Short mmCIF file of C-alpha atoms in Angstrom, two decimals:
data_model
loop_
_atom_site.label_atom_id
_atom_site.label_comp_id
_atom_site.label_asym_id
_atom_site.label_seq_id
_atom_site.Cartn_x
_atom_site.Cartn_y
_atom_site.Cartn_z
CA MET A 1 -7.91 -3.76 -22.70
CA LEU A 2 -9.74 -0.86 -21.31
CA MET A 3 -9.86 2.40 -23.17
CA ASN A 4 -6.95 1.11 -25.27
CA LYS A 5 -4.74 0.64 -22.15
CA LYS A 6 -3.28 -2.55 -21.07
CA VAL A 7 -4.68 -3.94 -17.83
CA ALA A 8 -3.43 -6.79 -15.56
CA VAL A 9 -4.51 -8.23 -12.25
CA VAL A 10 -2.09 -9.48 -9.72
CA VAL A 11 -3.57 -12.32 -7.58
CA PRO A 12 -1.63 -13.27 -4.54
CA ALA A 13 -2.59 -16.81 -3.47
CA TYR A 14 -1.67 -18.81 -0.54
CA ASN A 15 -3.59 -22.25 0.09
CA GLU A 16 -6.49 -21.13 -2.11
CA GLU A 17 -7.08 -24.39 -4.06
CA LYS A 18 -10.89 -24.13 -3.45
CA GLN A 19 -11.33 -20.52 -4.65
CA ILE A 20 -8.56 -19.67 -7.07
CA ARG A 21 -10.04 -21.16 -10.15
CA ARG A 22 -13.31 -19.09 -9.70
CA VAL A 23 -11.27 -15.96 -9.16
CA ILE A 24 -9.58 -16.58 -12.65
CA GLU A 25 -12.86 -17.64 -14.44
CA THR A 26 -14.82 -14.55 -13.35
CA MET A 27 -12.05 -12.05 -14.33
CA PRO A 28 -13.59 -9.46 -16.73
CA ALA A 29 -12.84 -9.80 -20.40
CA PHE A 30 -11.01 -6.39 -20.53
CA VAL A 31 -8.24 -7.88 -18.31
CA ASP A 32 -5.19 -8.59 -20.52
CA ARG A 33 -3.12 -10.45 -17.98
CA ILE A 34 -3.93 -12.34 -14.80
CA ILE A 35 -0.58 -12.80 -12.70
CA VAL A 36 -1.24 -15.55 -10.13
CA VAL A 37 1.57 -15.48 -7.50
CA ASN A 38 1.42 -18.67 -5.58
CA ASP A 39 3.19 -17.88 -2.26
CA CYS A 40 4.55 -21.38 -1.83
CA SER A 41 1.16 -22.90 -0.91
CA SER A 42 1.01 -26.36 0.98
CA ASP A 43 -2.19 -27.27 -0.94
CA LYS A 44 -2.93 -27.68 -4.71
CA THR A 45 -3.17 -24.06 -5.60
CA ALA A 46 -0.32 -24.22 -8.02
CA ASP A 47 -1.69 -27.38 -9.60
CA VAL A 48 -5.18 -25.78 -10.10
CA VAL A 49 -3.82 -22.75 -11.86
CA ALA A 50 -1.39 -24.90 -13.93
CA GLN A 51 -4.23 -27.20 -15.11
CA PHE A 52 -6.36 -24.16 -15.94
CA ILE A 53 -3.55 -22.84 -18.17
CA ASN A 54 -2.92 -26.30 -19.81
CA LYS A 55 -6.63 -26.96 -20.44
CA ASN A 56 -7.71 -23.63 -21.80
CA ASN A 57 -6.19 -23.11 -25.21
CA LEU A 58 -5.67 -19.32 -24.72
CA LEU A 59 -5.23 -17.42 -27.85
CA PRO A 60 -2.24 -15.03 -28.16
CA LEU A 61 -3.24 -11.67 -27.02
CA SER A 62 -2.85 -8.63 -29.02
CA GLY A 63 -0.75 -5.76 -27.74
CA THR A 64 0.63 -7.66 -24.73
CA GLU A 65 4.19 -8.42 -26.07
CA THR A 66 6.74 -8.46 -23.24
CA GLY A 67 7.95 -4.85 -22.78
CA ASP A 68 8.36 -2.08 -25.15
CA ALA A 69 11.23 -1.61 -27.60
CA VAL A 70 14.09 0.34 -26.19
CA ASP A 71 15.62 2.95 -28.25
CA SER A 72 19.32 2.84 -28.74
CA GLU A 73 21.24 4.96 -26.21
CA ASN A 74 21.93 8.51 -26.83
CA GLN A 75 22.95 11.58 -24.86
CA TYR A 76 19.35 12.25 -23.78
CA ASN A 77 17.88 8.80 -22.89
CA ARG A 78 20.80 7.23 -21.03
CA ALA A 79 19.29 7.83 -17.67
CA ASP A 80 15.95 6.02 -18.73
CA ILE A 81 17.87 3.14 -20.13
CA LEU A 82 19.89 2.71 -16.93
CA LEU A 83 16.88 2.88 -14.75
CA LYS A 84 15.06 0.19 -16.91
CA GLU A 85 18.10 -2.14 -16.80
CA GLN A 86 18.27 -1.77 -13.01
CA GLN A 87 14.58 -2.48 -12.62
CA GLN A 88 14.85 -5.58 -14.69
CA ALA A 89 17.99 -6.72 -12.87
CA ASP A 90 16.53 -6.29 -9.26
CA ILE A 91 14.86 -9.80 -9.38
CA ASN A 92 17.55 -10.96 -6.73
CA PHE A 93 15.92 -8.61 -4.12
CA PHE A 94 12.61 -10.53 -4.48
CA VAL A 95 11.60 -13.82 -2.91
CA ALA A 96 13.05 -16.59 -5.13
CA SER A 97 10.50 -17.46 -7.81
CA HIS A 98 9.79 -19.42 -10.96
CA ILE A 99 7.45 -18.49 -13.91
CA VAL A 100 5.61 -21.77 -14.81
CA ASN A 101 4.37 -20.71 -18.32
CA ASP A 102 6.02 -21.99 -21.38
CA ASN A 103 4.82 -18.95 -23.26
CA PRO A 104 4.49 -16.16 -20.82
CA SER A 105 4.61 -13.45 -23.50
CA THR A 106 1.32 -14.66 -24.95
CA ASP A 107 -0.62 -16.46 -22.18
CA ARG A 108 -3.33 -14.50 -20.49
CA VAL A 109 -2.84 -16.33 -17.09
CA ILE A 110 0.71 -16.17 -15.70
CA LEU A 111 1.63 -18.44 -12.83
CA ILE A 112 4.64 -17.46 -10.66
CA ASN A 113 5.56 -19.77 -7.91
CA HIS A 114 7.46 -18.54 -5.02
CA LEU A 115 10.06 -21.10 -3.93
CA LYS A 116 9.61 -20.07 -0.32
CA ASN A 117 6.71 -18.38 1.56
CA GLY A 118 7.16 -14.60 1.57
CA GLY A 119 3.95 -13.16 2.71
CA VAL A 120 1.07 -11.49 0.89
CA GLY A 121 3.15 -8.29 0.47
CA ALA A 122 5.98 -10.07 -1.20
CA ALA A 123 3.64 -12.06 -3.46
CA ILE A 124 2.01 -8.61 -4.70
CA ALA A 125 5.35 -7.18 -5.11
CA ARG A 126 6.51 -9.97 -7.36
CA GLY A 127 3.42 -9.51 -9.38
CA TYR A 128 3.89 -5.87 -9.48
CA LYS A 129 7.47 -6.42 -10.89
CA TRP A 130 6.21 -8.62 -13.71
CA CYS A 131 3.79 -5.85 -14.72
CA ARG A 132 6.25 -3.02 -14.49
CA ASP A 133 8.76 -4.98 -16.61
CA ASN A 134 6.04 -5.60 -19.18
CA ASN A 135 4.86 -2.07 -19.21
CA ILE A 136 1.25 -2.58 -18.13
CA ASP A 137 -0.60 0.60 -18.06
CA CYS A 138 -2.91 -0.29 -15.05
CA THR A 139 -2.18 -3.10 -12.56
CA ALA A 140 -5.02 -4.20 -10.14
CA VAL A 141 -4.77 -6.46 -7.15
CA MET A 142 -7.50 -9.01 -6.40
CA ALA A 143 -7.07 -11.55 -3.55
CA GLY A 144 -7.05 -15.21 -4.33
CA ASP A 145 -9.77 -15.91 -1.91
CA GLY A 146 -12.59 -14.55 -4.00
CA GLN A 147 -13.61 -11.78 -1.43
CA MET A 148 -13.41 -9.15 -4.25
CA ASP A 149 -16.37 -8.61 -6.69
CA PRO A 150 -15.04 -8.75 -10.23
CA ALA A 151 -17.81 -6.63 -11.37
CA GLU A 152 -16.15 -3.70 -9.40
CA LEU A 153 -12.85 -4.06 -11.04
CA GLU A 154 -13.67 -1.59 -13.88
CA SER A 155 -14.64 1.17 -11.43
CA ILE A 156 -11.23 0.54 -9.62
CA CYS A 157 -9.19 0.81 -12.93
CA LEU A 158 -11.06 3.61 -14.67
CA PRO A 159 -9.55 6.47 -12.57
CA VAL A 160 -5.99 5.25 -13.39
CA ILE A 161 -6.82 5.09 -17.03
CA ASN A 162 -9.02 8.16 -17.52
CA GLU A 163 -8.06 10.48 -14.83
CA ASN A 164 -4.23 9.75 -14.43
CA ILE A 165 -4.68 8.86 -10.80
CA ASP A 166 -1.57 6.95 -9.54
CA TYR A 167 -3.27 4.82 -7.01
CA VAL A 168 -7.01 3.73 -6.45
CA LYS A 169 -8.21 1.82 -3.62
CA GLY A 170 -11.55 0.31 -2.61
CA ASN A 171 -13.19 1.59 0.44
CA ARG A 172 -15.62 -0.79 2.21
CA LEU A 173 -16.28 1.33 5.14
CA ILE A 174 -18.19 3.97 3.31
CA HIS A 175 -20.66 1.26 2.03
CA GLY A 176 -24.04 1.20 3.80
CA SER A 177 -23.60 -2.42 4.71
CA ALA A 178 -20.23 -2.16 6.31
CA ARG A 179 -21.35 -2.48 9.89
CA LEU A 180 -23.73 -5.17 9.02
CA VAL A 181 -21.40 -7.40 6.90
CA ILE A 182 -17.74 -6.83 8.37
CA PRO A 183 -17.07 -8.79 11.50
CA LYS A 184 -16.98 -6.44 14.50
CA THR A 185 -13.34 -7.18 15.46
CA ARG A 186 -12.14 -6.62 11.96
CA PHE A 187 -14.27 -3.36 11.71
CA PHE A 188 -12.69 -2.07 14.86
CA GLY A 189 -9.26 -3.09 13.90
CA ASN A 190 -9.54 -1.62 10.42
CA SER A 191 -10.76 1.66 11.99
CA ILE A 192 -7.78 1.94 14.40
CA LEU A 193 -5.19 1.14 11.66
CA SER A 194 -7.02 3.60 9.34
CA ILE A 195 -6.50 6.40 11.86
CA LEU A 196 -2.82 5.67 12.38
CA THR A 197 -2.29 5.38 8.69
CA LYS A 198 -3.79 8.76 8.10
CA ILE A 199 -1.04 10.21 10.35
CA SER A 200 1.77 8.09 9.09
CA SER A 201 1.11 8.23 5.31
CA GLY A 202 -0.01 11.83 4.88
CA TYR A 203 -3.13 10.79 3.15
CA TRP A 204 -5.31 12.35 5.74
CA HIS A 205 -8.60 11.54 4.19
CA VAL A 206 -8.06 7.83 3.41
CA SER A 207 -9.96 5.16 5.30
CA ASP A 208 -10.29 1.35 5.03
CA THR A 209 -6.53 1.14 4.81
CA GLN A 210 -6.51 -2.66 4.90
CA THR A 211 -8.37 -3.41 1.76
CA GLY A 212 -6.38 -5.08 -0.88
CA PHE A 213 -8.68 -4.16 -3.86
CA THR A 214 -6.52 -1.69 -5.62
CA ALA A 215 -5.26 -0.37 -8.99
CA ILE A 216 -1.89 1.38 -9.62
CA SER A 217 -0.47 3.23 -12.64
CA LEU A 218 2.81 2.26 -14.38
CA ASN A 219 4.10 5.70 -13.37
CA ALA A 220 3.56 4.80 -9.78
CA LEU A 221 5.15 1.46 -10.09
CA ASN A 222 8.21 3.12 -11.48
CA ALA A 223 8.24 5.64 -8.70
CA ILE A 224 8.63 3.26 -5.71
CA THR A 225 11.05 0.48 -4.88
CA LEU A 226 9.01 -2.67 -5.31
CA HIS A 227 11.28 -5.11 -3.57
CA ASP A 228 11.25 -2.89 -0.44
CA ILE A 229 7.33 -3.28 0.01
CA TYR A 230 6.40 -4.62 3.41
CA LYS A 231 6.10 -8.41 2.95
CA THR A 232 3.25 -9.35 5.16
CA TYR A 233 -0.14 -7.94 6.22
CA GLY A 234 1.12 -4.27 6.69
CA MET A 235 1.61 -4.04 2.84
CA PRO A 236 -1.30 -1.76 2.20
CA ASN A 237 -0.31 0.65 4.83
CA ASP A 238 3.38 0.64 3.61
CA MET A 239 2.36 1.21 0.14
CA LEU A 240 0.46 4.44 1.14
CA VAL A 241 3.55 5.74 2.80
CA LYS A 242 5.78 4.96 -0.14
CA LEU A 243 3.33 6.53 -2.60
CA ASN A 244 3.05 9.59 -0.58
CA ILE A 245 6.82 10.14 -0.34
CA ALA A 246 6.84 9.73 -4.15
CA PHE A 247 4.07 12.55 -4.44
CA CYS A 248 1.58 10.03 -6.09
CA THR A 249 -2.09 10.94 -6.31
CA LEU A 250 -4.72 8.66 -4.67
CA LYS A 251 -8.47 8.25 -5.02
CA GLU A 252 -10.82 5.90 -3.15
CA VAL A 253 -13.79 4.01 -4.78
CA LYS A 254 -16.74 2.64 -2.81
CA ILE A 255 -16.80 -1.13 -2.89
CA LYS A 256 -19.02 -3.58 -1.06
CA PRO A 257 -17.62 -5.77 1.67
CA VAL A 258 -17.70 -9.44 0.90
CA TYR A 259 -17.41 -12.18 3.54
CA ASN A 260 -18.55 -15.80 4.23
CA ILE A 261 -18.17 -16.99 0.69
CA GLY A 262 -15.84 -19.91 1.61
CA GLU A 263 -12.78 -17.95 2.30
CA MET A 264 -10.41 -18.85 5.11
CA SER A 265 -8.76 -15.81 6.81
CA LYS A 266 -5.14 -16.27 7.71
CA MET A 267 -4.79 -13.00 9.58
CA LYS A 268 -4.68 -12.76 13.31
CA ILE A 269 -5.99 -9.34 14.40
CA THR A 270 -4.31 -9.49 17.93
CA ARG A 271 -0.90 -10.11 16.25
CA VAL A 272 -1.22 -7.95 13.13
CA ILE A 273 -2.28 -4.67 14.84
CA PRO A 274 0.85 -4.31 16.99
CA LYS A 275 3.22 -5.10 14.12
CA ILE A 276 1.51 -2.74 11.75
CA SER A 277 1.27 -0.11 14.50
CA CYS A 278 5.06 -0.39 14.81
CA LEU A 279 5.49 -0.12 11.08
CA LEU A 280 3.53 3.01 10.91
CA PHE A 281 5.43 4.60 13.78
CA LYS A 282 8.73 4.00 11.78
CA SER A 283 7.10 4.90 8.53
CA PHE A 284 5.91 8.34 9.97
CA PHE A 285 9.50 9.53 10.69
CA LYS A 286 10.65 7.93 7.41
CA ARG A 287 8.12 10.07 5.46
CA LEU A 288 9.09 13.30 7.38
CA TRP A 289 12.88 12.85 6.81
CA ILE A 290 12.69 11.67 3.19
CA LYS A 291 9.72 13.84 1.85
CA TYR A 292 10.20 16.96 4.02
CA LEU A 293 13.81 17.35 4.49
CA PHE A 294 15.76 15.59 1.77
CA ARG A 295 13.40 15.84 -1.24
CA ASP A 296 11.33 19.03 -0.53
CA PHE A 297 12.08 20.96 2.59
CA HIS A 298 9.11 22.05 4.54
CA PRO A 299 8.70 23.92 7.82
CA LEU A 300 6.37 21.11 9.22
CA PHE A 301 9.49 19.02 9.50
CA LEU A 302 10.93 21.41 12.14
CA LEU A 303 7.49 21.87 13.80
CA TYR A 304 6.93 18.16 14.21
CA HIS A 305 10.38 17.59 15.77
CA PHE A 306 10.12 20.79 17.84
CA SER A 307 6.93 19.35 19.39
CA PHE A 308 8.50 16.04 19.98
CA VAL A 309 11.45 17.53 21.79
CA LEU A 310 9.35 19.92 23.98
CA GLY A 311 7.01 17.06 24.75
CA PHE A 312 9.92 14.80 25.75
CA PHE A 313 11.36 17.33 28.22
CA SER A 314 7.82 18.07 29.66
CA ILE A 315 7.53 14.40 30.78
CA PRO A 316 9.79 14.63 33.91
CA TYR A 317 7.98 17.72 35.05
CA PHE A 318 4.65 15.84 34.61
CA ILE A 319 5.82 12.90 36.56
CA LYS A 320 7.11 15.22 39.35
CA ILE A 321 3.85 17.14 39.60
CA ILE A 322 1.84 13.84 39.79
CA SER A 323 4.16 12.35 42.47
CA LEU A 324 3.88 15.58 44.59
CA VAL A 325 0.15 15.81 44.39
CA LEU A 326 -0.13 11.98 45.40
CA SER A 327 2.11 12.64 48.28
CA GLY A 328 0.13 15.63 49.51
CA GLU A 329 3.06 18.00 48.98
CA ALA A 330 2.83 21.43 47.29
CA VAL A 331 4.01 21.91 43.74
CA SER A 332 6.30 24.90 43.32
CA PRO A 333 5.29 27.68 40.71
CA VAL A 334 8.57 27.05 38.83
CA THR A 335 7.67 23.42 38.30
CA MET A 336 4.18 24.31 37.16
CA LEU A 337 5.34 27.11 34.83
CA ALA A 338 7.99 24.91 33.33
CA PHE A 339 5.49 21.98 32.66
CA PHE A 340 2.89 24.53 31.22
CA PHE A 341 5.22 26.12 28.84
CA LEU A 342 6.75 23.03 27.67
CA PHE A 343 3.56 21.14 27.20
CA SER A 344 1.70 24.07 25.57
CA GLY A 345 4.52 24.65 23.26
CA SER A 346 4.61 21.04 22.24
CA PHE A 347 0.86 20.85 21.77
CA GLN A 348 0.75 24.07 19.61
CA SER A 349 3.65 23.00 17.51
CA LEU A 350 1.99 19.66 16.92
CA LEU A 351 -1.31 21.24 15.77
CA PHE A 352 0.42 23.56 13.41
CA ALA A 353 2.62 20.67 11.96
CA MET A 354 -0.51 18.57 11.42
CA TRP A 355 -2.37 21.43 9.92
CA MET A 356 0.50 22.10 7.41
CA ASP A 357 0.77 18.25 6.73
CA ILE A 358 -2.98 18.12 5.80
CA GLN A 359 -2.87 21.27 3.57
CA ASP A 360 0.27 20.06 1.78
CA ASN A 361 -1.24 16.73 1.02
CA GLU A 362 -4.67 17.95 -0.11
CA ARG A 363 -3.44 18.02 -3.66
CA LEU A 364 -2.64 14.24 -3.57
CA TYR A 365 -6.03 13.06 -2.61
CA LYS A 366 -8.65 13.21 -5.28
CA SER A 367 -12.31 12.97 -4.62
#
């Protein structure tokens, strides 16, 4: 426990037989539960974790019983009970899995085996579900490849526990060694995706969006649909959009970049960036419609869409002007005025919408 709050760490693992034991063994003592989600590895990752559980005679943990007692239904708590029942029954929406432990209610290390490969996002979502169902106060995520320093875990968890922050994420880009340690292609790709995620998620001050070193509150786990989390490498970006829609607060903590410790990266930058960019494009409009129309109407919804409509209608005039200039013909004043008014109106509406977006979301980003 940390400050009398239950803490768990979800460890997504895919073919990490060489690293996973060290990740478990170096976990700080305040961590009550370690949820290893083996994403149908083709190596001996599951065997290594299972052997660790069997050989280490883990004592029953105090205060980690499965779930909290539910009061009998009355006229006031029926909604809470129905929500809890639905959350516990939504297992069919997740990748099929199996809990290996004989005593999951008392074991510190829990091994969940996916019966088919679902992706890193699916593995984290399954771990999140276990922690939500067991009422863990603070749930962190640490990769199974050992790229996250366990000594920094406390600084990631404390804002959730002490400051009631909903979501805390590490930020490697603000560490002084970022440009020296992070491979250049990954640094560039991360920077591009961070810019796109700012716009899509509404957390305009966020950076290093691809880091997986995070901590989330029980309140935030209950606020989002876990089985709908993006299943592969766009998961951190998708999480930020979902959390913003749910009005969750966010804080970033400086962490050191860790590379070249024996990990084997499975992410292909050239394939991942286009997919995540497409995800972010769709997520941007999803955020606008859900957050700023259906949940809490805001004028920026109209301004954004007014900007897009004017911009769309200015495109034919722009093409016509370019073609006339290239052919040496004169451009009529009517065409120029039409393009000018449409483009300037679109640009001004976009600026006002972005300014309102930034102002509205200032309250969610905590420094």
